[in-house]
Amino acid sequence: MSSIKTVLQEHAKNLSLIFRLSSYETRKEYADSQLGVIWVFLNPLFQIAVYWVTFGTGIRNGAPVNGIPFIIWMLCGLIPWFFISAAIMQGSSSIFNRIGTVSKMNFPLSIIPSYVVLSRFNTHVFMMLILLIGVIVNRGIEHINIFALIYFMIVGLLFNIALALLTSTLSTMVRDVHLLIQSLTRMLLYLSPILWEPKGANILTKLMKLNPLYYIIEGYRGALLYGHSNLIFSKITIYFWCVLLAFFIIGSIFHVKFRKQFVDFL
């Protein structure tokens, strides 16, 4: 419990610093490019085009999903995925990439994964605003459940922070962990209901629901396209929060226990 208290106290005392550093991270990423922050939209746009050609016009031949154009349905899963995948990848290496800079400072290391993930969330908010406009034009505003959408955006942020705290600690101690996370992240794109619709009650579908990303992605879709918040009041919510808290508790324990030796692992 002392480890959890330490991490929470460091976050509470440095909340304003977390927001400032997250803003700096967002600007720094594209500071050396000619187009600057325009790449925030160009990078996802190129990926969306590839997925649309492959899955929308290729595999599905343009067929809608439950009466919803596939491009809109796909974007409601892809935009959250862009945030999740970036948060997983950059969050897992966040401490390792910065420990050399902050090792000689009185710096709260536990906030590093948080502000790195939050910087990805800043970009995600801008992408969501564009997606909201597209959904409203296509479906109308009456199908959007703002309460559920805000809830799933917040839990997505908290989940990625908790996961980053754990993975950044492990990958600093063992660099193979980061390489493993890279491979698993690529697999998660196809093991999560981002480009395909989960149907039926077969064993495979039930196993897929054990993936915490199922909860987040389907929550976004339900809030944006169907106007419901069914998942929030389902048993999956209990499971999801148990996984989130487990990541945070284990991550806090490992982080506080080993962070004095982080420099030795470099």
Short mmCIF file of C-alpha atoms in Angstrom, two decimals:
data_model
loop_
_atom_site.label_atom_id
_atom_site.label_comp_id
_atom_site.label_asym_id
_atom_site.label_seq_id
_atom_site.Cartn_x
_atom_site.Cartn_y
_atom_site.Cartn_z
CA MET A 1 0.00 0.00 0.00
CA SER A 2 2.91 2.37 0.64
CA SER A 3 3.97 2.10 -3.02
CA ILE A 4 0.48 3.01 -4.22
CA LYS A 5 0.37 5.94 -1.80
CA THR A 6 3.77 7.15 -3.01
CA VAL A 7 2.74 7.09 -6.68
CA LEU A 8 -0.59 8.81 -5.99
CA GLN A 9 1.08 11.50 -3.88
CA GLU A 10 3.67 12.18 -6.59
CA HIS A 11 0.90 12.60 -9.14
CA ALA A 12 -1.18 14.84 -6.88
CA LYS A 13 1.77 17.10 -6.04
CA ASN A 14 2.91 17.37 -9.66
CA LEU A 15 -0.41 17.55 -11.49
CA SER A 16 0.30 20.90 -13.12
CA LEU A 17 3.77 19.66 -14.15
CA ILE A 18 2.21 16.60 -15.81
CA PHE A 19 -0.03 18.80 -17.94
CA ARG A 20 2.82 21.17 -18.89
CA LEU A 21 5.15 18.32 -19.85
CA SER A 22 2.42 16.58 -21.86
CA SER A 23 1.87 19.77 -23.84
CA TYR A 24 5.62 20.06 -24.42
CA GLU A 25 5.81 16.43 -25.59
CA THR A 26 3.05 17.05 -28.13
CA ARG A 27 4.82 20.09 -29.59
CA LYS A 28 8.29 18.53 -29.49
CA GLU A 29 7.32 15.52 -31.61
CA TYR A 30 6.74 17.59 -34.73
CA ALA A 31 9.00 20.58 -33.97
CA ASP A 32 11.61 19.67 -36.60
CA SER A 33 9.18 18.96 -39.45
CA GLN A 34 8.09 21.51 -42.04
CA LEU A 35 4.41 20.68 -41.68
CA GLY A 36 4.51 20.65 -37.88
CA VAL A 37 1.34 19.53 -36.12
CA ILE A 38 -0.33 18.83 -39.47
CA TRP A 39 1.33 15.41 -39.18
CA VAL A 40 -1.03 14.72 -36.28
CA PHE A 41 -3.71 14.32 -38.95
CA LEU A 42 -1.62 13.13 -41.90
CA ASN A 43 -0.21 10.02 -40.19
CA PRO A 44 -3.64 8.62 -39.20
CA LEU A 45 -5.07 9.65 -42.58
CA PHE A 46 -2.57 7.47 -44.47
CA GLN A 47 -3.33 4.49 -42.21
CA ILE A 48 -7.09 5.00 -42.51
CA ALA A 49 -6.77 5.02 -46.31
CA VAL A 50 -4.90 1.70 -46.26
CA TYR A 51 -7.41 0.02 -43.91
CA TRP A 52 -10.35 1.38 -45.90
CA VAL A 53 -8.99 0.06 -49.21
CA THR A 54 -8.04 -3.31 -47.67
CA PHE A 55 -11.05 -4.00 -45.47
CA GLY A 56 -13.73 -1.61 -46.73
CA THR A 57 -13.52 -1.94 -50.50
CA GLY A 58 -11.51 -5.17 -50.59
CA ILE A 59 -12.65 -7.75 -48.07
CA ARG A 60 -16.11 -6.28 -47.38
CA ASN A 61 -16.73 -4.81 -50.85
CA GLY A 62 -18.13 -1.64 -49.23
CA ALA A 63 -20.86 -3.45 -47.27
CA PRO A 64 -22.22 -1.44 -44.30
CA VAL A 65 -22.28 -2.67 -40.70
CA ASN A 66 -25.78 -2.67 -39.19
CA GLY A 67 -26.81 -0.03 -41.70
CA ILE A 68 -23.81 2.18 -40.87
CA PRO A 69 -21.29 2.97 -43.64
CA PHE A 70 -18.19 0.88 -43.00
CA ILE A 71 -15.88 3.90 -43.10
CA ILE A 72 -17.77 5.55 -40.20
CA TRP A 73 -18.00 2.28 -38.26
CA MET A 74 -14.29 1.63 -38.82
CA LEU A 75 -13.23 5.13 -37.75
CA CYS A 76 -15.08 4.77 -34.44
CA GLY A 77 -12.72 1.90 -33.67
CA LEU A 78 -9.57 3.14 -35.39
CA ILE A 79 -9.41 6.60 -33.78
CA PRO A 80 -9.42 5.13 -30.24
CA TRP A 81 -6.92 2.51 -31.43
CA PHE A 82 -4.49 5.15 -32.69
CA PHE A 83 -4.44 6.61 -29.17
CA ILE A 84 -4.20 3.23 -27.44
CA SER A 85 -1.40 1.87 -29.64
CA ALA A 86 0.66 5.07 -29.41
CA ALA A 87 0.18 5.17 -25.64
CA ILE A 88 1.23 1.53 -25.27
CA MET A 89 4.33 1.90 -27.44
CA GLN A 90 5.57 5.25 -26.18
CA GLY A 91 4.47 4.63 -22.62
CA SER A 92 6.43 1.39 -22.37
CA SER A 93 9.71 3.10 -23.29
CA SER A 94 8.99 6.42 -21.58
CA ILE A 95 11.24 5.97 -18.51
CA PHE A 96 14.07 4.27 -20.40
CA ASN A 97 14.25 7.09 -22.95
CA ARG A 98 14.37 9.81 -20.27
CA ILE A 99 16.15 8.29 -17.29
CA GLY A 100 19.53 9.63 -18.44
CA THR A 101 18.15 13.19 -18.39
CA VAL A 102 16.32 13.09 -15.05
CA SER A 103 18.53 10.66 -13.10
CA LYS A 104 20.55 13.46 -11.50
CA MET A 105 17.47 15.56 -10.73
CA ASN A 106 14.99 15.38 -7.90
CA PHE A 107 12.33 14.33 -10.38
CA PRO A 108 9.27 12.13 -9.60
CA LEU A 109 9.87 9.27 -12.05
CA SER A 110 6.37 7.87 -11.69
CA ILE A 111 4.86 10.81 -13.57
CA ILE A 112 6.91 10.17 -16.72
CA PRO A 113 4.59 7.45 -18.14
CA SER A 114 1.58 9.61 -17.21
CA TYR A 115 2.61 12.75 -19.06
CA VAL A 116 3.77 10.74 -22.09
CA VAL A 117 0.38 8.99 -22.30
CA LEU A 118 -1.40 12.30 -21.69
CA SER A 119 0.48 13.84 -24.63
CA ARG A 120 -1.00 11.11 -26.85
CA PHE A 121 -4.41 11.83 -25.34
CA ASN A 122 -4.11 15.50 -26.33
CA THR A 123 -3.80 14.42 -29.95
CA HIS A 124 -6.64 11.96 -29.48
CA VAL A 125 -8.99 14.74 -28.36
CA PHE A 126 -8.38 16.65 -31.60
CA MET A 127 -8.98 13.51 -33.65
CA MET A 128 -12.19 12.82 -31.73
CA LEU A 129 -13.52 16.30 -32.52
CA ILE A 130 -13.08 15.58 -36.23
CA LEU A 131 -14.68 12.16 -35.83
CA LEU A 132 -17.64 13.67 -33.98
CA ILE A 133 -18.28 16.02 -36.89
CA GLY A 134 -18.21 13.08 -39.31
CA VAL A 135 -20.60 11.02 -37.16
CA ILE A 136 -23.01 13.95 -36.75
CA VAL A 137 -23.06 14.59 -40.51
CA ASN A 138 -23.66 10.89 -41.24
CA ARG A 139 -25.83 9.77 -38.34
CA GLY A 140 -27.12 12.89 -36.63
CA ILE A 141 -26.39 14.13 -33.14
CA GLU A 142 -29.28 12.20 -31.56
CA HIS A 143 -27.33 8.91 -31.74
CA ILE A 144 -24.40 10.22 -29.68
CA ASN A 145 -24.27 9.52 -25.94
CA ILE A 146 -21.94 12.22 -24.62
CA PHE A 147 -21.93 10.85 -21.07
CA ALA A 148 -20.80 7.41 -22.24
CA LEU A 149 -18.26 8.89 -24.67
CA ILE A 150 -16.61 10.99 -21.95
CA TYR A 151 -16.60 7.99 -19.62
CA PHE A 152 -14.84 5.73 -22.12
CA MET A 153 -12.33 8.44 -23.05
CA ILE A 154 -11.44 8.83 -19.36
CA VAL A 155 -11.20 5.09 -18.65
CA GLY A 156 -9.11 4.67 -21.80
CA LEU A 157 -6.72 7.32 -20.51
CA LEU A 158 -6.55 5.78 -17.02
CA PHE A 159 -6.04 2.28 -18.42
CA ASN A 160 -3.13 3.39 -20.58
CA ILE A 161 -1.51 5.29 -17.70
CA ALA A 162 -1.77 2.25 -15.42
CA LEU A 163 -0.43 -0.04 -18.15
CA ALA A 164 2.41 2.37 -18.99
CA LEU A 165 3.48 2.55 -15.34
CA LEU A 166 3.91 -1.23 -15.32
CA THR A 167 5.43 -1.71 -18.78
CA SER A 168 7.81 1.26 -18.52
CA THR A 169 9.21 -0.19 -15.32
CA LEU A 170 9.61 -3.69 -16.74
CA SER A 171 11.08 -2.54 -20.06
CA THR A 172 13.63 -0.37 -18.26
CA MET A 173 14.86 -3.41 -16.32
CA VAL A 174 14.60 -5.85 -19.26
CA ARG A 175 14.71 -4.32 -22.75
CA ASP A 176 13.26 -7.48 -24.27
CA VAL A 177 9.96 -6.48 -22.67
CA HIS A 178 9.69 -3.46 -24.97
CA LEU A 179 10.33 -5.62 -28.05
CA LEU A 180 7.67 -8.06 -26.83
CA ILE A 181 5.22 -5.19 -26.35
CA GLN A 182 5.88 -4.01 -29.91
CA SER A 183 4.93 -7.44 -31.27
CA LEU A 184 1.87 -7.77 -29.02
CA THR A 185 0.64 -4.30 -30.01
CA ARG A 186 0.66 -5.26 -33.69
CA MET A 187 -1.33 -8.40 -32.83
CA LEU A 188 -3.85 -6.46 -30.72
CA LEU A 189 -5.02 -4.56 -33.80
CA TYR A 190 -6.50 -7.81 -35.13
CA LEU A 191 -7.37 -9.37 -31.75
CA SER A 192 -9.56 -6.38 -30.86
CA PRO A 193 -12.90 -5.51 -32.54
CA ILE A 194 -11.44 -2.62 -34.52
CA LEU A 195 -11.68 -3.85 -38.09
CA TRP A 196 -14.18 -6.66 -37.48
CA GLU A 197 -17.53 -6.98 -35.73
CA PRO A 198 -17.82 -9.44 -32.81
CA LYS A 199 -20.83 -11.67 -33.45
CA GLY A 200 -22.49 -14.59 -31.71
CA ALA A 201 -21.76 -16.22 -28.38
CA ASN A 202 -19.10 -18.72 -29.46
CA ILE A 203 -15.99 -19.46 -27.42
CA LEU A 204 -13.77 -17.26 -29.60
CA THR A 205 -15.99 -14.22 -29.08
CA LYS A 206 -16.12 -14.83 -25.33
CA LEU A 207 -12.34 -15.07 -25.19
CA MET A 208 -12.03 -11.84 -27.17
CA LYS A 209 -14.08 -10.07 -24.49
CA LEU A 210 -11.31 -10.83 -21.99
CA ASN A 211 -9.19 -8.35 -23.94
CA PRO A 212 -9.59 -5.04 -22.01
CA LEU A 213 -9.44 -3.16 -25.31
CA TYR A 214 -12.74 -4.82 -26.28
CA TYR A 215 -14.41 -2.84 -23.50
CA ILE A 216 -12.89 0.47 -24.61
CA ILE A 217 -13.43 0.07 -28.38
CA GLU A 218 -16.98 -1.24 -28.11
CA GLY A 219 -17.71 1.47 -25.56
CA TYR A 220 -16.64 4.17 -28.01
CA ARG A 221 -18.75 2.63 -30.77
CA GLY A 222 -21.80 2.27 -28.57
CA ALA A 223 -21.56 5.89 -27.48
CA LEU A 224 -20.90 7.31 -30.96
CA LEU A 225 -23.08 5.18 -33.23
CA TYR A 226 -25.88 3.68 -31.16
CA GLY A 227 -26.31 6.20 -28.35
CA HIS A 228 -26.21 3.63 -25.57
CA SER A 229 -24.14 3.02 -22.47
CA ASN A 230 -24.93 -0.67 -22.02
CA LEU A 231 -21.34 -1.70 -21.37
CA ILE A 232 -20.99 0.71 -18.44
CA PHE A 233 -23.69 -1.16 -16.54
CA SER A 234 -22.57 -4.66 -17.50
CA LYS A 235 -20.43 -7.26 -15.75
CA ILE A 236 -17.58 -6.48 -18.14
CA THR A 237 -17.14 -3.14 -16.34
CA ILE A 238 -16.24 -4.94 -13.11
CA TYR A 239 -13.74 -7.13 -14.96
CA PHE A 240 -12.21 -4.15 -16.75
CA TRP A 241 -11.71 -2.12 -13.58
CA CYS A 242 -10.18 -5.14 -11.84
CA VAL A 243 -7.64 -5.43 -14.68
CA LEU A 244 -6.95 -1.68 -14.61
CA LEU A 245 -6.43 -1.65 -10.83
CA ALA A 246 -4.23 -4.77 -11.04
CA PHE A 247 -1.98 -3.05 -13.60
CA PHE A 248 -1.79 0.07 -11.43
CA ILE A 249 -1.11 -1.77 -8.15
CA ILE A 250 1.52 -4.11 -9.62
CA GLY A 251 3.06 -1.26 -11.60
CA SER A 252 3.26 0.95 -8.49
CA ILE A 253 4.90 -1.81 -6.43
CA PHE A 254 7.48 -2.62 -9.11
CA HIS A 255 8.17 1.03 -9.90
CA VAL A 256 8.82 2.13 -6.32
CA LYS A 257 10.84 -1.00 -5.56
CA PHE A 258 13.20 -0.81 -8.55
CA ARG A 259 13.39 2.83 -9.59
CA LYS A 260 16.52 3.50 -7.52
CA GLN A 261 18.28 0.94 -9.71
CA PHE A 262 16.95 2.23 -13.06
CA VAL A 263 20.26 3.88 -13.97
CA ASP A 264 22.05 0.58 -13.37
CA PHE A 265 19.89 -1.09 -16.02
CA LEU A 266 20.93 1.34 -18.76
#
